[in-house]
CSV table of C-alpha atoms in Angstrom, one decimal:
chain,number,residue,atom,x,y,z
I,1,MET,CA,41.5,25.9,-61.5
I,2,SER,CA,37.9,27.1,-61.9
I,3,GLN,CA,35.7,28.2,-58.9
I,4,ILE,CA,33.7,25.0,-59.3
I,5,SER,CA,36.9,22.9,-59.3
I,6,ASN,CA,38.1,24.7,-56.2
I,7,ALA,CA,34.8,24.1,-54.5
I,8,ILE,CA,34.9,20.4,-55.3
I,9,ALA,CA,38.5,20.1,-54.1
I,10,THR,CA,37.7,21.8,-50.9
I,11,ARG,CA,34.7,19.6,-50.4
I,12,ASP,CA,36.7,16.4,-51.1
I,13,GLN,CA,39.4,17.4,-48.6
I,14,GLY,CA,37.0,18.8,-46.0
I,15,PRO,CA,35.5,17.4,-42.7
I,16,ALA,CA,33.2,14.9,-44.5
I,17,ALA,CA,36.2,13.4,-46.3
I,18,GLN,CA,38.0,13.1,-42.9
I,19,ILE,CA,35.2,11.0,-41.6
I,20,GLU,CA,35.4,8.8,-44.6
I,21,GLN,CA,39.2,8.6,-44.1
I,22,TYR,CA,38.7,7.3,-40.6
I,23,ARG,CA,35.8,5.1,-41.4
I,24,ASP,CA,37.3,2.0,-39.8
I,25,GLU,CA,38.0,3.9,-36.5
I,26,TYR,CA,34.4,5.1,-36.4
I,27,ALA,CA,33.1,1.7,-37.2
I,28,ALA,CA,35.0,0.3,-34.2
I,29,LEU,CA,33.5,2.9,-31.9
I,30,VAL,CA,29.8,2.5,-32.8
I,31,PRO,CA,27.7,0.0,-30.7
I,32,SER,CA,27.4,-3.4,-32.2
I,33,HIS,CA,23.8,-3.0,-33.3
I,34,VAL,CA,24.5,0.1,-35.3
I,35,ASN,CA,25.2,-0.2,-39.1
I,36,ALA,CA,28.6,1.5,-39.4
I,37,ASP,CA,28.2,2.2,-43.1
I,38,GLN,CA,24.9,3.9,-42.5
I,39,TRP,CA,26.3,5.9,-39.6
I,40,VAL,CA,29.2,7.2,-41.7
I,41,ARG,CA,26.8,8.2,-44.5
I,42,LEU,CA,24.7,10.2,-42.0
I,43,ALA,CA,27.8,11.7,-40.4
I,44,THR,CA,29.2,13.0,-43.7
I,45,GLY,CA,25.8,14.2,-44.9
I,46,ALA,CA,25.2,16.2,-41.7
I,47,VAL,CA,27.8,18.7,-42.6
I,48,ARG,CA,27.7,18.6,-46.4
I,49,GLY,CA,24.1,19.8,-46.3
I,50,ASP,CA,24.6,22.9,-44.2
I,51,GLN,CA,27.1,25.6,-45.2
I,52,LYS,CA,27.4,27.1,-41.7
I,53,LEU,CA,28.1,23.7,-40.1
I,54,LEU,CA,30.6,22.9,-42.9
I,55,GLU,CA,32.5,26.2,-42.3
I,56,ALA,CA,32.5,25.7,-38.5
I,57,ALA,CA,33.8,22.1,-38.9
I,58,GLN,CA,36.5,23.3,-41.3
I,59,ASN,CA,37.7,25.9,-38.7
I,60,ASP,CA,38.8,23.0,-36.4
I,61,VAL,CA,38.5,19.6,-38.1
I,62,GLY,CA,40.1,17.9,-35.1
I,63,LEU,CA,37.5,19.2,-32.7
I,64,PHE,CA,34.7,18.3,-35.2
I,65,LEU,CA,36.0,14.7,-35.4
I,66,ARG,CA,36.2,14.4,-31.6
I,67,GLU,CA,32.5,15.5,-31.3
I,68,MET,CA,31.6,13.0,-33.9
I,69,LYS,CA,33.4,10.3,-31.9
I,70,THR,CA,31.0,11.0,-29.0
I,71,ALA,CA,28.1,10.5,-31.3
I,72,ALA,CA,29.7,7.3,-32.6
I,73,ARG,CA,30.3,5.9,-29.1
I,74,LEU,CA,26.7,6.6,-28.2
I,75,GLY,CA,25.4,5.2,-31.5
I,76,LEU,CA,23.4,8.3,-32.1
I,77,GLU,CA,22.7,10.0,-35.5
I,78,PRO,CA,24.7,13.2,-35.8
I,79,GLY,CA,22.9,16.2,-37.3
I,80,THR,CA,19.5,15.0,-36.0
I,81,GLU,CA,17.5,15.6,-32.8
I,82,GLN,CA,19.3,12.6,-31.4
I,83,PHE,CA,22.6,14.5,-31.6
I,84,TYR,CA,22.6,18.1,-32.6
I,85,LEU,CA,25.6,19.7,-34.3
I,86,THR,CA,25.8,23.5,-33.5
I,87,PRO,CA,28.3,26.2,-34.5
I,88,ARG,CA,29.9,28.0,-31.5
I,89,LYS,CA,32.1,31.0,-31.6
I,90,SER,CA,35.5,30.5,-29.9
I,91,LYS,CA,38.1,33.0,-28.7
I,92,ALA,CA,40.7,30.4,-29.2
I,93,HIS,CA,39.8,30.4,-32.9
I,94,GLY,CA,39.8,34.1,-33.3
I,95,GLY,CA,36.1,34.5,-32.9
I,96,ARG,CA,35.4,31.9,-35.7
I,97,SER,CA,32.7,29.2,-35.2
I,98,VAL,CA,33.6,25.6,-34.3
I,99,ILE,CA,31.4,22.6,-33.9
I,100,LYS,CA,29.8,21.5,-30.6
I,101,GLY,CA,27.8,18.3,-30.3
I,102,ILE,CA,24.7,18.1,-28.0
I,103,VAL,CA,22.8,15.0,-27.2
I,104,GLY,CA,19.1,15.7,-27.9
I,105,TYR,CA,16.1,14.4,-26.1
I,106,GLN,CA,15.4,11.8,-28.7
I,107,GLY,CA,19.0,10.5,-28.2
I,108,ILE,CA,18.4,10.1,-24.5
I,109,VAL,CA,15.1,8.3,-25.1
I,110,GLU,CA,16.9,6.0,-27.5
I,111,LEU,CA,19.6,5.2,-24.9
I,112,ILE,CA,16.8,4.4,-22.3
I,113,TYR,CA,15.1,2.0,-24.7
I,114,ARG,CA,18.4,0.5,-25.7
I,115,ALA,CA,19.1,-0.5,-22.0
I,116,GLY,CA,16.2,-3.0,-22.3
I,117,ASP,CA,14.3,-2.3,-19.1
I,118,ALA,CA,11.7,0.2,-20.4
I,119,SER,CA,8.8,-0.8,-22.6
I,120,THR,CA,7.5,2.8,-23.0
I,121,VAL,CA,9.1,6.2,-22.4
I,122,ILE,CA,6.7,9.2,-22.0
I,123,VAL,CA,8.0,12.7,-22.3
I,124,GLU,CA,5.6,15.6,-22.9
I,125,VAL,CA,5.5,19.3,-22.5
I,126,VAL,CA,2.5,20.9,-20.7
I,127,ARG,CA,1.0,24.1,-22.1
I,128,GLN,CA,-1.1,26.7,-20.2
I,129,ASN,CA,-4.5,25.5,-21.6
I,130,ASP,CA,-3.8,21.8,-21.0
I,131,ASN,CA,-5.4,19.9,-18.1
I,132,PHE,CA,-2.6,18.4,-16.1
I,133,GLN,CA,-3.1,16.4,-12.8
I,134,TYR,CA,-0.5,14.6,-10.8
I,135,VAL,CA,-0.3,14.0,-7.0
I,136,PRO,CA,2.9,12.1,-6.0
I,137,GLY,CA,2.1,9.2,-3.7
I,138,ARG,CA,-1.4,9.0,-5.0
I,139,ASP,CA,-0.9,8.8,-8.7
I,140,ASP,CA,1.6,6.4,-10.4
I,141,ARG,CA,1.6,8.7,-13.4
I,142,PRO,CA,0.2,12.0,-14.6
I,143,VAL,CA,-3.1,12.5,-16.2
I,144,HIS,CA,-2.6,15.0,-19.1
I,145,GLY,CA,-5.6,16.2,-21.0
I,146,ILE,CA,-4.9,17.9,-24.3
I,147,ASP,CA,-7.5,19.4,-26.7
I,148,TRP,CA,-5.6,18.5,-29.9
I,149,PHE,CA,-8.2,20.1,-32.2
I,150,GLY,CA,-9.3,23.1,-30.2
I,151,ALA,CA,-7.9,26.6,-29.7
I,152,ASP,CA,-4.2,27.4,-29.1
I,153,ARG,CA,-2.8,25.4,-26.2
I,154,GLY,CA,-1.0,28.4,-24.9
I,155,PRO,CA,2.7,28.9,-23.9
I,156,LEU,CA,4.9,26.3,-22.3
I,157,VAL,CA,4.5,26.0,-18.6
I,158,GLY,CA,6.0,22.6,-17.7
I,159,VAL,CA,7.3,19.3,-18.9
I,160,TYR,CA,7.3,15.7,-17.5
I,161,ALA,CA,8.9,12.3,-18.2
I,162,TYR,CA,8.5,8.8,-16.9
I,163,ALA,CA,9.1,5.2,-18.1
I,164,VAL,CA,6.9,2.2,-17.9
I,165,MET,CA,9.1,-0.8,-17.3
I,166,LYS,CA,8.7,-4.2,-18.9
I,167,ASP,CA,7.5,-5.6,-15.6
I,168,GLY,CA,4.7,-3.1,-15.6
I,169,ALA,CA,6.1,-0.8,-12.9
I,170,VAL,CA,6.2,2.9,-13.4
I,171,SER,CA,9.5,4.7,-12.9
I,172,LYS,CA,10.0,7.9,-10.9
I,173,VAL,CA,7.9,10.7,-12.5
I,174,VAL,CA,10.0,13.8,-13.3
I,175,VAL,CA,8.0,17.0,-13.4
I,176,LEU,CA,9.6,20.4,-14.1
I,177,ASN,CA,7.9,23.7,-14.0
I,178,LYS,CA,9.0,26.7,-16.2
I,179,ASP,CA,11.2,28.1,-13.4
I,180,ARG,CA,13.2,24.9,-13.2
I,181,VAL,CA,13.6,24.6,-16.9
I,182,MET,CA,14.8,28.2,-17.0
I,183,GLU,CA,17.4,27.4,-14.3
I,184,LEU,CA,18.7,24.6,-16.5
I,185,LYS,CA,18.7,26.9,-19.5
I,186,ALA,CA,20.7,29.5,-17.6
I,187,LYS,CA,23.6,27.0,-17.2
I,188,SER,CA,23.9,26.7,-20.9
I,189,ASP,CA,26.8,28.7,-22.4
I,190,SER,CA,25.0,28.7,-25.8
I,191,LYS,CA,21.7,30.0,-24.6
I,192,ASN,CA,22.2,33.3,-26.5
I,193,SER,CA,23.5,31.8,-29.6
I,194,PRO,CA,21.1,31.9,-32.6
I,195,TYR,CA,22.2,28.3,-33.4
I,196,SER,CA,21.5,26.9,-30.0
I,197,PRO,CA,18.7,24.4,-29.8
I,198,TRP,CA,17.3,26.6,-27.0
I,199,ASN,CA,16.5,29.1,-29.7
I,200,THR,CA,16.0,26.9,-32.8
I,201,ASN,CA,13.9,24.2,-31.2
I,202,GLU,CA,13.0,25.3,-27.7
I,203,GLU,CA,10.3,22.7,-27.1
I,204,SER,CA,12.9,19.9,-27.7
I,205,MET,CA,15.1,21.4,-25.1
I,206,TRP,CA,12.3,21.4,-22.5
I,207,LEU,CA,11.8,17.8,-23.4
I,208,LYS,CA,15.5,17.1,-23.0
I,209,SER,CA,15.5,18.8,-19.6
I,210,ALA,CA,12.9,16.4,-18.3
I,211,VAL,CA,14.2,13.2,-19.9
I,212,ARG,CA,17.8,14.0,-18.8
I,213,GLN,CA,16.6,14.0,-15.2
I,214,LEU,CA,14.7,10.8,-15.8
I,215,ALA,CA,17.9,9.2,-17.0
I,216,LYS,CA,19.2,9.4,-13.5
I,217,TRP,CA,16.5,7.0,-12.4
I,218,VAL,CA,16.3,4.5,-15.2
I,219,PRO,CA,19.1,2.5,-17.0
I,220,THR,CA,20.7,3.9,-20.2
I,221,SER,CA,23.1,2.1,-22.4
I,222,ALA,CA,25.1,2.7,-25.6
I,223,GLU,CA,24.7,-1.0,-26.3
I,224,TYR,CA,21.6,-3.2,-26.3
I,225,ARG,CA,21.3,-4.8,-22.9
I,226,ARG,CA,22.0,-8.5,-22.8
I,227,ASP,CA,19.0,-10.8,-22.1
I,228,GLN,CA,19.3,-12.7,-18.9
I,229,LEU,CA,22.5,-13.0,-16.8
I,230,LEU,CA,23.2,-16.6,-17.7
I,231,GLY,CA,21.8,-16.3,-21.2
I,232,HIS,CA,24.9,-14.5,-22.5
I,233,THR,CA,28.3,-16.0,-22.5
I,234,GLU,CA,30.3,-12.9,-21.6
I,235,THR,CA,28.0,-12.0,-18.8
I,236,ALA,CA,28.0,-15.6,-17.5
I,237,ASP,CA,31.8,-15.7,-17.5
I,238,ALA,CA,31.8,-12.5,-15.5
I,239,ALA,CA,29.4,-14.0,-13.0
I,240,ILE,CA,31.5,-17.1,-12.7
I,241,ALA,CA,34.7,-15.1,-12.2
I,242,ALA,CA,33.2,-12.9,-9.5
I,243,SER,CA,34.3,-13.8,-6.0
I,244,PRO,CA,31.7,-15.4,-3.7
I,245,GLY,CA,29.4,-12.8,-2.2
I,246,GLN,CA,30.3,-10.2,-4.7
I,247,THR,CA,27.7,-8.8,-7.2
I,248,ILE,CA,28.2,-7.9,-10.8
I,249,PRO,CA,28.9,-4.1,-11.0
I,250,PRO,CA,26.0,-2.1,-12.2
I,251,GLN,CA,25.7,-1.2,-15.9
I,252,THR,CA,27.6,2.1,-16.8
I,253,ASN,CA,25.3,5.0,-17.5
I,254,ALA,CA,26.1,5.9,-21.1
I,255,LEU,CA,25.1,9.6,-20.6
I,256,ASP,CA,27.3,10.0,-17.5
I,257,GLU,CA,30.2,8.8,-19.6
I,258,TYR,CA,29.7,10.6,-22.9
I,259,ASP,CA,27.0,13.2,-22.8
I,260,PRO,CA,28.5,16.5,-24.1
I,261,ALA,CA,25.8,18.4,-22.2
I,262,ASP,CA,24.8,21.8,-23.4
I,263,GLU,CA,26.2,23.2,-20.2
I,264,GLY,CA,29.7,22.1,-21.2
I,265,PRO,CA,31.6,25.0,-22.8
I,266,ILE,CA,34.2,24.9,-25.5
I,267,GLU,CA,37.5,26.2,-24.2
I,268,GLY,CA,37.7,29.9,-25.0
I,269,GLU,CA,34.1,30.1,-26.2
I,270,LEU,CA,32.5,33.5,-26.7
I,271,VAL,CA,29.3,34.4,-24.9
I,272,GLU,CA,27.1,36.0,-27.5
I,273,ASP,CA,24.8,38.9,-26.5
C-alpha cells in the first residue's frame, strides 16, 4: 500500500470516522434546536483540519469522544471559540498529547442567550488607555469609552460583563481587575502549554473569566427556555403534578453540569515548563 493509501486508510479509521460511526448517539445528545448533521460535520472537520489535534485525538480516541460528548450536550461548536479543543500532554499516555475540551467565552454567552431571559450580554476587556467608569450602587452599568481610531489602547488591565434582561433590568455587573484574572489563570493546569487558549488567545480567556462569573448570576441553558409556564405542555404537566405549595425546581445551570473548565486537569497530565 502506498503512503497516500496509508494516509487515507488512517484518516478513514481515525477520530473523525469514530464521530461519524456514533452519529446517532451524538444526535441524541445535542439540544433539540441544534441541527445534528451540521454539528457532526463541524465535529469531524475540527480535527481533520489540524494535524496536531488529529494526532492528540488518535492517542486516546475514547477520551476525545468523551470530550466531544460534552460539546454535544451543551450544543456548542467544537473547534471554535465556543468550545476549544486543545492538545494536553499526559503521563498516563507516556507523555503523548491527548485532547482536552474547554468551553470558551462565546459558548457561555450562547448558553446565557439560550436560557431566554437576557436580551443583551455585554462582555468587554478594558485596556490601559480606555476611559472606564463604574460606581456600584450609583451606576446600573459601566461607562466604557474607547478611542477606536486613536493610538494603541495599551495592555489589558481589566474585564467586565453584565446582561440586560428582557424586562429591562440590568444583571449584576462583574468587574475583574488584572490581579483577579491572573488568580484564575494560575488555577489552570494548561497555563504553560503553548496550545492553551491562555497563550493562543489571551483576550478571549479574560473575557471568559468575566462571563463565567456572570453565569453565576443569570440563567444558562443547554436547551432553549420554554416560553411561559402554562404555554408548554411538559412544563404545564409538571406544574399540575407538583404538590400544593411546592414550586417548580429552578432550571439546571448547564455550565455547572457540563463545563469542562480549564482548571480541570486530565488524570496524569504533565505540567509544561
